[in-house]
Amino acid sequence: MLAQQRQQAILERVRRNGAARVADLVRELGVSDMTIRRDLEVLAERGLVEKVHGGATATGAGSTEEPGFAAKSVRQQAEKEAIARSAAELVRPGTAVALSAGTTTWTLAHFLTDVPELTVITNSLQVADVFHRSGRQDQTVVLTGGVRTPSDALVGPVAVAAIRELNVDTLMLGVHGMNLRAGFTTPNLLEAETNRELVAAAQQLVVLADHTKWGTVGISTIAKLEEAHVLISDTGLPEDARPLLADQVGALVLADPREAAEAAAQ
């Protein structure tokens, strides 16, 4: 296969799935890791894809554009890991915790499988699957039901009705963007409605948002900044954003990806 043909195949995969991993492309196209990375460089220079750690994602991000779960899962992996570790420290055994859909909450779910006697409410197929695979008998997982979105969230009237009957201690909320004016937002109107019900059901709201979410605005607001009891971001958050957010939320926590990586290695 010529380089141009290979690059076209890569581009079509990225556009179809929203993202592509280097390892998958190496296996499918039968070329070296270095060759794939050079192809991604060429496509990125032409503005056709966005290079990220471990692969590439589709370009462009409007207020209604909703990347798929695969596309988001390759973005800011180190930051999400650090944020998830910090969030897990807030969860106590024997409590009821809601997890919204998203790749950061999905990362968090892997840490929460070690928490005994936990009740988890989620509208995320991916999050529910993490707990299902753990096989713990002392944890209860409630999946809301509803209509599936590109990010594997379950939304709509079925999900809203299920959540409206519940009360949880803490909501771990993943968001598409955060902005002083718009607050915490999502590009999906139905997901915003479902997440607002999760916010209403929780005694404590913990928002998980890596630094790239700052300044991004989705079409629909989930909650105002001041509604968050805790906002967990990472040390990549711009210096000028830190006092602005700290003044709005109950507590601002900045997780350090390097420290998280060191902790994981021990």
PDB file of C-alpha atoms in Angstrom:
ATOM      1  CA  MET A   1       0.000   0.000   0.000  1.00  0.00           C
ATOM      2  CA  LEU A   2       1.357   3.419  -0.977  1.00  0.00           C
ATOM      3  CA  ALA A   3       1.757   6.091   1.697  1.00  0.00           C
ATOM      4  CA  GLN A   4      -1.089   8.150   0.227  1.00  0.00           C
ATOM      5  CA  GLN A   5      -3.420   5.160   0.234  1.00  0.00           C
ATOM      6  CA  ARG A   6      -2.428   4.289   3.793  1.00  0.00           C
ATOM      7  CA  GLN A   7      -3.011   7.834   4.990  1.00  0.00           C
ATOM      8  CA  GLN A   8      -6.423   7.873   3.325  1.00  0.00           C
ATOM      9  CA  ALA A   9      -7.307   4.625   5.101  1.00  0.00           C
ATOM     10  CA  ILE A  10      -6.214   6.121   8.419  1.00  0.00           C
ATOM     11  CA  LEU A  11      -8.229   9.282   7.794  1.00  0.00           C
ATOM     12  CA  GLU A  12     -11.355   7.308   6.944  1.00  0.00           C
ATOM     13  CA  ARG A  13     -11.022   5.283  10.149  1.00  0.00           C
ATOM     14  CA  VAL A  14     -10.580   8.404  12.278  1.00  0.00           C
ATOM     15  CA  ARG A  15     -13.586  10.097  10.687  1.00  0.00           C
ATOM     16  CA  ARG A  16     -15.717   6.963  11.023  1.00  0.00           C
ATOM     17  CA  ASN A  17     -14.842   6.207  14.680  1.00  0.00           C
ATOM     18  CA  GLY A  18     -13.864   9.643  15.904  1.00  0.00           C
ATOM     19  CA  ALA A  19     -10.380   8.379  16.803  1.00  0.00           C
ATOM     20  CA  ALA A  20      -7.752   5.764  16.060  1.00  0.00           C
ATOM     21  CA  ARG A  21      -4.986   4.261  18.177  1.00  0.00           C
ATOM     22  CA  VAL A  22      -1.475   3.789  16.810  1.00  0.00           C
ATOM     23  CA  ALA A  23      -1.380   0.172  18.036  1.00  0.00           C
ATOM     24  CA  ASP A  24      -4.609  -0.676  16.212  1.00  0.00           C
ATOM     25  CA  LEU A  25      -3.411   0.952  12.983  1.00  0.00           C
ATOM     26  CA  VAL A  26      -0.095  -0.909  13.139  1.00  0.00           C
ATOM     27  CA  ARG A  27      -1.937  -4.205  13.447  1.00  0.00           C
ATOM     28  CA  GLU A  28      -4.535  -3.475  10.760  1.00  0.00           C
ATOM     29  CA  LEU A  29      -2.228  -1.946   8.156  1.00  0.00           C
ATOM     30  CA  GLY A  30       0.749  -4.203   8.769  1.00  0.00           C
ATOM     31  CA  VAL A  31       3.361  -1.448   9.042  1.00  0.00           C
ATOM     32  CA  SER A  32       5.660  -0.220  11.790  1.00  0.00           C
ATOM     33  CA  ASP A  33       4.788   2.031  14.688  1.00  0.00           C
ATOM     34  CA  MET A  34       7.121   4.694  13.268  1.00  0.00           C
ATOM     35  CA  THR A  35       5.409   4.588   9.872  1.00  0.00           C
ATOM     36  CA  ILE A  36       1.982   5.140  11.407  1.00  0.00           C
ATOM     37  CA  ARG A  37       3.277   8.026  13.505  1.00  0.00           C
ATOM     38  CA  ARG A  38       4.762   9.659  10.386  1.00  0.00           C
ATOM     39  CA  ASP A  39       1.419   9.243   8.608  1.00  0.00           C
ATOM     40  CA  LEU A  40      -0.362  10.886  11.525  1.00  0.00           C
ATOM     41  CA  GLU A  41       2.145  13.747  11.426  1.00  0.00           C
ATOM     42  CA  VAL A  42       1.355  14.312   7.746  1.00  0.00           C
ATOM     43  CA  LEU A  43      -2.402  14.239   8.362  1.00  0.00           C
ATOM     44  CA  ALA A  44      -2.087  16.548  11.367  1.00  0.00           C
ATOM     45  CA  GLU A  45       0.012  19.055   9.408  1.00  0.00           C
ATOM     46  CA  ARG A  46      -2.747  19.153   6.786  1.00  0.00           C
ATOM     47  CA  GLY A  47      -5.300  19.812   9.508  1.00  0.00           C
ATOM     48  CA  LEU A  48      -7.173  16.577   8.820  1.00  0.00           C
ATOM     49  CA  VAL A  49      -6.678  14.960  12.244  1.00  0.00           C
ATOM     50  CA  GLU A  50      -5.582  16.028  15.710  1.00  0.00           C
ATOM     51  CA  LYS A  51      -2.633  14.121  17.155  1.00  0.00           C
ATOM     52  CA  VAL A  52      -3.041  12.949  20.733  1.00  0.00           C
ATOM     53  CA  HIS A  53      -1.082  10.631  22.997  1.00  0.00           C
ATOM     54  CA  GLY A  54      -1.239   7.165  21.471  1.00  0.00           C
ATOM     55  CA  GLY A  55      -3.160   8.055  18.330  1.00  0.00           C
ATOM     56  CA  ALA A  56      -5.292  10.692  16.661  1.00  0.00           C
ATOM     57  CA  THR A  57      -8.790  12.136  16.875  1.00  0.00           C
ATOM     58  CA  ALA A  58     -11.067  13.896  14.416  1.00  0.00           C
ATOM     59  CA  THR A  59     -10.694  17.664  14.165  1.00  0.00           C
ATOM     60  CA  GLY A  60     -13.224  20.339  14.978  1.00  0.00           C
ATOM     61  CA  ALA A  61     -15.347  20.954  18.062  1.00  0.00           C
ATOM     62  CA  GLY A  62     -18.537  22.973  17.874  1.00  0.00           C
ATOM     63  CA  SER A  63     -21.005  23.486  20.705  1.00  0.00           C
ATOM     64  CA  THR A  64     -23.143  20.580  19.469  1.00  0.00           C
ATOM     65  CA  GLU A  65     -20.359  18.234  18.396  1.00  0.00           C
ATOM     66  CA  GLU A  66     -20.240  15.142  20.583  1.00  0.00           C
ATOM     67  CA  PRO A  67     -17.144  12.926  20.240  1.00  0.00           C
ATOM     68  CA  GLY A  68     -17.655   9.201  20.658  1.00  0.00           C
ATOM     69  CA  PHE A  69     -16.318   7.277  23.648  1.00  0.00           C
ATOM     70  CA  ALA A  70     -13.380   5.910  21.640  1.00  0.00           C
ATOM     71  CA  ALA A  71     -12.386   9.410  20.530  1.00  0.00           C
ATOM     72  CA  LYS A  72     -12.406  10.783  24.045  1.00  0.00           C
ATOM     73  CA  SER A  73     -10.685   7.796  25.611  1.00  0.00           C
ATOM     74  CA  VAL A  74      -7.335   8.618  23.952  1.00  0.00           C
ATOM     75  CA  ARG A  75      -7.313  12.238  25.091  1.00  0.00           C
ATOM     76  CA  GLN A  76      -5.492  13.462  28.247  1.00  0.00           C
ATOM     77  CA  GLN A  77      -5.094   9.940  29.630  1.00  0.00           C
ATOM     78  CA  ALA A  78      -2.477  10.897  32.234  1.00  0.00           C
ATOM     79  CA  GLU A  79      -4.577  13.810  33.465  1.00  0.00           C
ATOM     80  CA  LYS A  80      -7.710  11.669  33.718  1.00  0.00           C
ATOM     81  CA  GLU A  81      -5.810   9.046  35.677  1.00  0.00           C
ATOM     82  CA  ALA A  82      -4.608  11.672  38.159  1.00  0.00           C
ATOM     83  CA  ILE A  83      -8.079  13.193  38.491  1.00  0.00           C
ATOM     84  CA  ALA A  84      -9.646   9.765  39.016  1.00  0.00           C
ATOM     85  CA  ARG A  85      -7.163   8.915  41.786  1.00  0.00           C
ATOM     86  CA  SER A  86      -8.022  12.152  43.606  1.00  0.00           C
ATOM     87  CA  ALA A  87     -11.751  11.604  43.182  1.00  0.00           C
ATOM     88  CA  ALA A  88     -11.560   8.035  44.514  1.00  0.00           C
ATOM     89  CA  GLU A  89     -10.204   9.369  47.807  1.00  0.00           C
ATOM     90  CA  LEU A  90     -13.542  11.135  48.376  1.00  0.00           C
ATOM     91  CA  VAL A  91     -15.597   7.936  48.195  1.00  0.00           C
ATOM     92  CA  ARG A  92     -16.293   6.110  51.458  1.00  0.00           C
ATOM     93  CA  PRO A  93     -17.325   2.445  51.832  1.00  0.00           C
ATOM     94  CA  GLY A  94     -21.046   1.814  52.193  1.00  0.00           C
ATOM     95  CA  THR A  95     -22.169   4.980  50.405  1.00  0.00           C
ATOM     96  CA  ALA A  96     -24.277   5.599  47.307  1.00  0.00           C
ATOM     97  CA  VAL A  97     -22.346   7.248  44.483  1.00  0.00           C
ATOM     98  CA  ALA A  98     -23.597   8.342  41.079  1.00  0.00           C
ATOM     99  CA  LEU A  99     -21.242   8.399  38.099  1.00  0.00           C
ATOM    100  CA  SER A 100     -22.229  10.234  34.961  1.00  0.00           C
ATOM    101  CA  ALA A 101     -21.101   9.045  31.543  1.00  0.00           C
ATOM    102  CA  GLY A 102     -17.651   9.959  30.276  1.00  0.00           C
ATOM    103  CA  THR A 103     -14.103   8.706  29.982  1.00  0.00           C
ATOM    104  CA  THR A 104     -12.933  10.396  33.191  1.00  0.00           C
ATOM    105  CA  THR A 105     -15.707   8.810  35.235  1.00  0.00           C
ATOM    106  CA  TRP A 106     -14.968   5.526  33.433  1.00  0.00           C
ATOM    107  CA  THR A 107     -11.352   5.844  34.607  1.00  0.00           C
ATOM    108  CA  LEU A 108     -12.611   6.567  38.124  1.00  0.00           C
ATOM    109  CA  ALA A 109     -14.782   3.445  38.053  1.00  0.00           C
ATOM    110  CA  HIS A 110     -11.664   1.271  37.895  1.00  0.00           C
ATOM    111  CA  PHE A 111     -10.488   2.701  41.224  1.00  0.00           C
ATOM    112  CA  LEU A 112     -13.899   2.370  42.860  1.00  0.00           C
ATOM    113  CA  THR A 113     -14.118  -1.373  42.281  1.00  0.00           C
ATOM    114  CA  ASP A 114     -11.937  -1.691  45.409  1.00  0.00           C
ATOM    115  CA  VAL A 115     -14.400   0.200  47.643  1.00  0.00           C
ATOM    116  CA  PRO A 116     -16.486  -2.256  49.715  1.00  0.00           C
ATOM    117  CA  GLU A 117     -20.275  -2.180  49.966  1.00  0.00           C
ATOM    118  CA  LEU A 118     -20.620   0.587  47.414  1.00  0.00           C
ATOM    119  CA  THR A 119     -23.875   1.370  45.617  1.00  0.00           C
ATOM    120  CA  VAL A 120     -23.292   2.882  42.178  1.00  0.00           C
ATOM    121  CA  ILE A 121     -25.925   4.646  40.097  1.00  0.00           C
ATOM    122  CA  THR A 122     -24.905   5.394  36.530  1.00  0.00           C
ATOM    123  CA  ASN A 123     -26.304   6.200  33.117  1.00  0.00           C
ATOM    124  CA  SER A 124     -23.087   4.958  31.468  1.00  0.00           C
ATOM    125  CA  LEU A 125     -22.869   1.564  29.816  1.00  0.00           C
ATOM    126  CA  GLN A 126     -19.075   1.742  29.977  1.00  0.00           C
ATOM    127  CA  VAL A 127     -19.015   2.538  33.704  1.00  0.00           C
ATOM    128  CA  ALA A 128     -21.513  -0.205  34.522  1.00  0.00           C
ATOM    129  CA  ASP A 129     -19.404  -2.689  32.564  1.00  0.00           C
ATOM    130  CA  VAL A 130     -16.323  -1.901  34.677  1.00  0.00           C
ATOM    131  CA  PHE A 131     -18.162  -2.860  37.852  1.00  0.00           C
ATOM    132  CA  HIS A 132     -19.760  -5.890  36.209  1.00  0.00           C
ATOM    133  CA  ARG A 133     -16.336  -7.199  35.179  1.00  0.00           C
ATOM    134  CA  SER A 134     -14.934  -6.720  38.698  1.00  0.00           C
ATOM    135  CA  GLY A 135     -17.319  -9.420  39.974  1.00  0.00           C
ATOM    136  CA  ARG A 136     -17.650  -8.003  43.497  1.00  0.00           C
ATOM    137  CA  GLN A 137     -20.692  -9.368  45.313  1.00  0.00           C
ATOM    138  CA  ASP A 138     -20.818  -6.578  47.906  1.00  0.00           C
ATOM    139  CA  GLN A 139     -21.353  -3.800  45.346  1.00  0.00           C
ATOM    140  CA  THR A 140     -24.688  -2.849  43.797  1.00  0.00           C
ATOM    141  CA  VAL A 141     -24.853  -1.204  40.385  1.00  0.00           C
ATOM    142  CA  VAL A 142     -28.004   0.519  39.153  1.00  0.00           C
ATOM    143  CA  LEU A 143     -28.076   1.274  35.411  1.00  0.00           C
ATOM    144  CA  THR A 144     -30.718   3.846  34.560  1.00  0.00           C
ATOM    145  CA  GLY A 145     -31.801   2.705  31.124  1.00  0.00           C
ATOM    146  CA  GLY A 146     -32.630   5.145  28.350  1.00  0.00           C
ATOM    147  CA  VAL A 147     -31.539   6.033  24.819  1.00  0.00           C
ATOM    148  CA  ARG A 148     -27.852   5.588  23.987  1.00  0.00           C
ATOM    149  CA  THR A 149     -25.748   8.589  22.873  1.00  0.00           C
ATOM    150  CA  PRO A 150     -22.435   8.591  20.901  1.00  0.00           C
ATOM    151  CA  SER A 151     -20.585   8.828  24.242  1.00  0.00           C
ATOM    152  CA  ASP A 152     -22.378   5.701  25.534  1.00  0.00           C
ATOM    153  CA  ALA A 153     -24.600   7.650  27.926  1.00  0.00           C
ATOM    154  CA  LEU A 154     -28.188   6.574  28.519  1.00  0.00           C
ATOM    155  CA  VAL A 155     -30.473   9.602  28.327  1.00  0.00           C
ATOM    156  CA  GLY A 156     -34.056  10.666  27.760  1.00  0.00           C
ATOM    157  CA  PRO A 157     -37.319  10.261  29.695  1.00  0.00           C
ATOM    158  CA  VAL A 158     -36.600   6.704  30.873  1.00  0.00           C
ATOM    159  CA  ALA A 159     -33.280   7.735  32.393  1.00  0.00           C
ATOM    160  CA  VAL A 160     -34.731  10.900  33.901  1.00  0.00           C
ATOM    161  CA  ALA A 161     -37.647   9.020  35.476  1.00  0.00           C
ATOM    162  CA  ALA A 162     -35.314   6.453  37.034  1.00  0.00           C
ATOM    163  CA  ILE A 163     -32.950   9.051  38.496  1.00  0.00           C
ATOM    164  CA  ARG A 164     -35.794  11.194  39.841  1.00  0.00           C
ATOM    165  CA  GLU A 165     -36.698   8.438  42.301  1.00  0.00           C
ATOM    166  CA  LEU A 166     -33.171   8.144  43.742  1.00  0.00           C
ATOM    167  CA  ASN A 167     -31.059   9.876  46.371  1.00  0.00           C
ATOM    168  CA  VAL A 168     -27.267   9.578  46.413  1.00  0.00           C
ATOM    169  CA  ASP A 169     -24.498  10.799  48.663  1.00  0.00           C
ATOM    170  CA  THR A 170     -22.148  11.995  45.928  1.00  0.00           C
ATOM    171  CA  LEU A 171     -22.302  12.589  42.190  1.00  0.00           C
ATOM    172  CA  MET A 172     -19.085  12.298  40.195  1.00  0.00           C
ATOM    173  CA  LEU A 173     -19.869  14.374  37.118  1.00  0.00           C
ATOM    174  CA  GLY A 174     -17.835  14.409  33.922  1.00  0.00           C
ATOM    175  CA  VAL A 175     -18.348  17.425  31.656  1.00  0.00           C
ATOM    176  CA  HIS A 176     -17.601  18.531  28.103  1.00  0.00           C
ATOM    177  CA  GLY A 177     -16.610  22.056  29.080  1.00  0.00           C
ATOM    178  CA  MET A 178     -16.504  24.685  31.818  1.00  0.00           C
ATOM    179  CA  ASN A 179     -16.841  28.420  31.469  1.00  0.00           C
ATOM    180  CA  LEU A 180     -17.495  31.327  33.857  1.00  0.00           C
ATOM    181  CA  ARG A 181     -20.665  32.375  32.041  1.00  0.00           C
ATOM    182  CA  ALA A 182     -22.034  29.010  30.894  1.00  0.00           C
ATOM    183  CA  GLY A 183     -20.889  26.865  33.829  1.00  0.00           C
ATOM    184  CA  PHE A 184     -20.481  23.119  33.244  1.00  0.00           C
ATOM    185  CA  THR A 185     -21.777  22.130  29.820  1.00  0.00           C
ATOM    186  CA  THR A 186     -22.399  19.297  27.350  1.00  0.00           C
ATOM    187  CA  PRO A 187     -23.041  19.227  23.582  1.00  0.00           C
ATOM    188  CA  ASN A 188     -26.006  16.869  24.018  1.00  0.00           C
ATOM    189  CA  LEU A 189     -29.341  18.389  25.080  1.00  0.00           C
ATOM    190  CA  LEU A 190     -30.806  15.122  26.359  1.00  0.00           C
ATOM    191  CA  GLU A 191     -27.633  14.279  28.270  1.00  0.00           C
ATOM    192  CA  ALA A 192     -27.752  17.714  29.912  1.00  0.00           C
ATOM    193  CA  GLU A 193     -31.299  17.024  31.107  1.00  0.00           C
ATOM    194  CA  THR A 194     -30.280  13.628  32.487  1.00  0.00           C
ATOM    195  CA  ASN A 195     -27.212  15.051  34.211  1.00  0.00           C
ATOM    196  CA  ARG A 196     -29.261  17.828  35.795  1.00  0.00           C
ATOM    197  CA  GLU A 197     -31.411  15.118  37.389  1.00  0.00           C
ATOM    198  CA  LEU A 198     -28.244  13.471  38.714  1.00  0.00           C
ATOM    199  CA  VAL A 199     -27.180  16.811  40.214  1.00  0.00           C
ATOM    200  CA  ALA A 200     -30.581  17.200  41.881  1.00  0.00           C
ATOM    201  CA  ALA A 201     -30.384  13.664  43.322  1.00  0.00           C
ATOM    202  CA  ALA A 202     -27.005  14.180  45.004  1.00  0.00           C
ATOM    203  CA  GLN A 203     -26.076  15.708  48.337  1.00  0.00           C
ATOM    204  CA  GLN A 204     -22.571  16.485  47.065  1.00  0.00           C
ATOM    205  CA  LEU A 205     -21.490  17.415  43.535  1.00  0.00           C
ATOM    206  CA  VAL A 206     -17.915  16.585  42.509  1.00  0.00           C
ATOM    207  CA  VAL A 207     -17.012  17.661  38.971  1.00  0.00           C
ATOM    208  CA  LEU A 208     -14.154  15.937  37.132  1.00  0.00           C
ATOM    209  CA  ALA A 209     -12.729  18.103  34.340  1.00  0.00           C
ATOM    210  CA  ASP A 210      -9.207  18.098  32.935  1.00  0.00           C
ATOM    211  CA  HIS A 211      -7.567  21.380  31.962  1.00  0.00           C
ATOM    212  CA  THR A 212      -8.635  21.182  28.305  1.00  0.00           C
ATOM    213  CA  LYS A 213     -12.269  21.601  29.372  1.00  0.00           C
ATOM    214  CA  TRP A 214     -11.596  25.175  30.519  1.00  0.00           C
ATOM    215  CA  GLY A 215     -13.039  27.643  28.004  1.00  0.00           C
ATOM    216  CA  THR A 216     -14.964  24.953  26.112  1.00  0.00           C
ATOM    217  CA  VAL A 217     -18.711  25.566  25.900  1.00  0.00           C
ATOM    218  CA  GLY A 218     -21.294  22.948  24.945  1.00  0.00           C
ATOM    219  CA  ILE A 219     -24.767  23.943  23.847  1.00  0.00           C
ATOM    220  CA  SER A 220     -26.469  23.058  27.136  1.00  0.00           C
ATOM    221  CA  THR A 221     -25.596  23.902  30.746  1.00  0.00           C
ATOM    222  CA  ILE A 222     -25.687  21.116  33.325  1.00  0.00           C
ATOM    223  CA  ALA A 223     -24.876  23.179  36.415  1.00  0.00           C
ATOM    224  CA  LYS A 224     -23.456  26.536  37.400  1.00  0.00           C
ATOM    225  CA  LEU A 225     -19.879  26.619  38.641  1.00  0.00           C
ATOM    226  CA  GLU A 226     -20.985  27.553  42.156  1.00  0.00           C
ATOM    227  CA  GLU A 227     -23.082  24.380  42.396  1.00  0.00           C
ATOM    228  CA  ALA A 228     -19.933  22.238  42.524  1.00  0.00           C
ATOM    229  CA  HIS A 229     -18.841  21.362  46.046  1.00  0.00           C
ATOM    230  CA  VAL A 230     -15.536  20.118  44.608  1.00  0.00           C
ATOM    231  CA  LEU A 231     -13.946  20.592  41.193  1.00  0.00           C
ATOM    232  CA  ILE A 232     -11.065  18.246  40.421  1.00  0.00           C
ATOM    233  CA  SER A 233      -8.894  19.308  37.502  1.00  0.00           C
ATOM    234  CA  ASP A 234      -5.164  18.886  36.871  1.00  0.00           C
ATOM    235  CA  THR A 235      -1.973  20.919  37.117  1.00  0.00           C
ATOM    236  CA  GLY A 236      -2.221  21.792  33.429  1.00  0.00           C
ATOM    237  CA  LEU A 237      -5.048  24.200  34.264  1.00  0.00           C
ATOM    238  CA  PRO A 238      -3.928  27.714  33.204  1.00  0.00           C
ATOM    239  CA  GLU A 239      -2.680  29.944  36.011  1.00  0.00           C
ATOM    240  CA  ASP A 240      -5.204  32.676  35.219  1.00  0.00           C
ATOM    241  CA  ALA A 241      -8.097  30.201  35.416  1.00  0.00           C
ATOM    242  CA  ARG A 242      -7.241  28.937  38.883  1.00  0.00           C
ATOM    243  CA  PRO A 243      -8.346  31.947  40.981  1.00  0.00           C
ATOM    244  CA  LEU A 244     -11.441  32.382  38.823  1.00  0.00           C
ATOM    245  CA  LEU A 245     -12.567  28.805  39.409  1.00  0.00           C
ATOM    246  CA  ALA A 246     -11.478  28.731  43.059  1.00  0.00           C
ATOM    247  CA  ASP A 247     -13.689  31.766  43.672  1.00  0.00           C
ATOM    248  CA  GLN A 248     -16.722  30.002  42.180  1.00  0.00           C
ATOM    249  CA  VAL A 249     -16.578  26.356  43.324  1.00  0.00           C
ATOM    250  CA  GLY A 250     -16.549  25.054  46.877  1.00  0.00           C
ATOM    251  CA  ALA A 251     -13.043  23.618  46.580  1.00  0.00           C
ATOM    252  CA  LEU A 252     -10.626  23.387  43.659  1.00  0.00           C
ATOM    253  CA  VAL A 253      -8.299  20.358  43.581  1.00  0.00           C
ATOM    254  CA  LEU A 254      -5.470  20.136  41.032  1.00  0.00           C
ATOM    255  CA  ALA A 255      -4.236  16.580  40.525  1.00  0.00           C
ATOM    256  CA  ASP A 256      -0.645  16.101  39.365  1.00  0.00           C
ATOM    257  CA  PRO A 257      -0.266  13.518  36.555  1.00  0.00           C
ATOM    258  CA  ARG A 258       3.400  12.950  37.426  1.00  0.00           C
ATOM    259  CA  GLU A 259       2.609  12.131  41.041  1.00  0.00           C
ATOM    260  CA  ALA A 260      -0.209   9.831  39.926  1.00  0.00           C
ATOM    261  CA  ALA A 261       2.144   8.016  37.551  1.00  0.00           C
ATOM    262  CA  GLU A 262       4.688   7.557  40.344  1.00  0.00           C
ATOM    263  CA  ALA A 263       1.987   6.218  42.668  1.00  0.00           C
ATOM    264  CA  ALA A 264       0.824   3.763  39.992  1.00  0.00           C
ATOM    265  CA  ALA A 265       4.378   2.522  39.508  1.00  0.00           C
ATOM    266  CA  GLN A 266       4.874   1.707  43.214  1.00  0.00           C
TER     267      GLN A 266
END
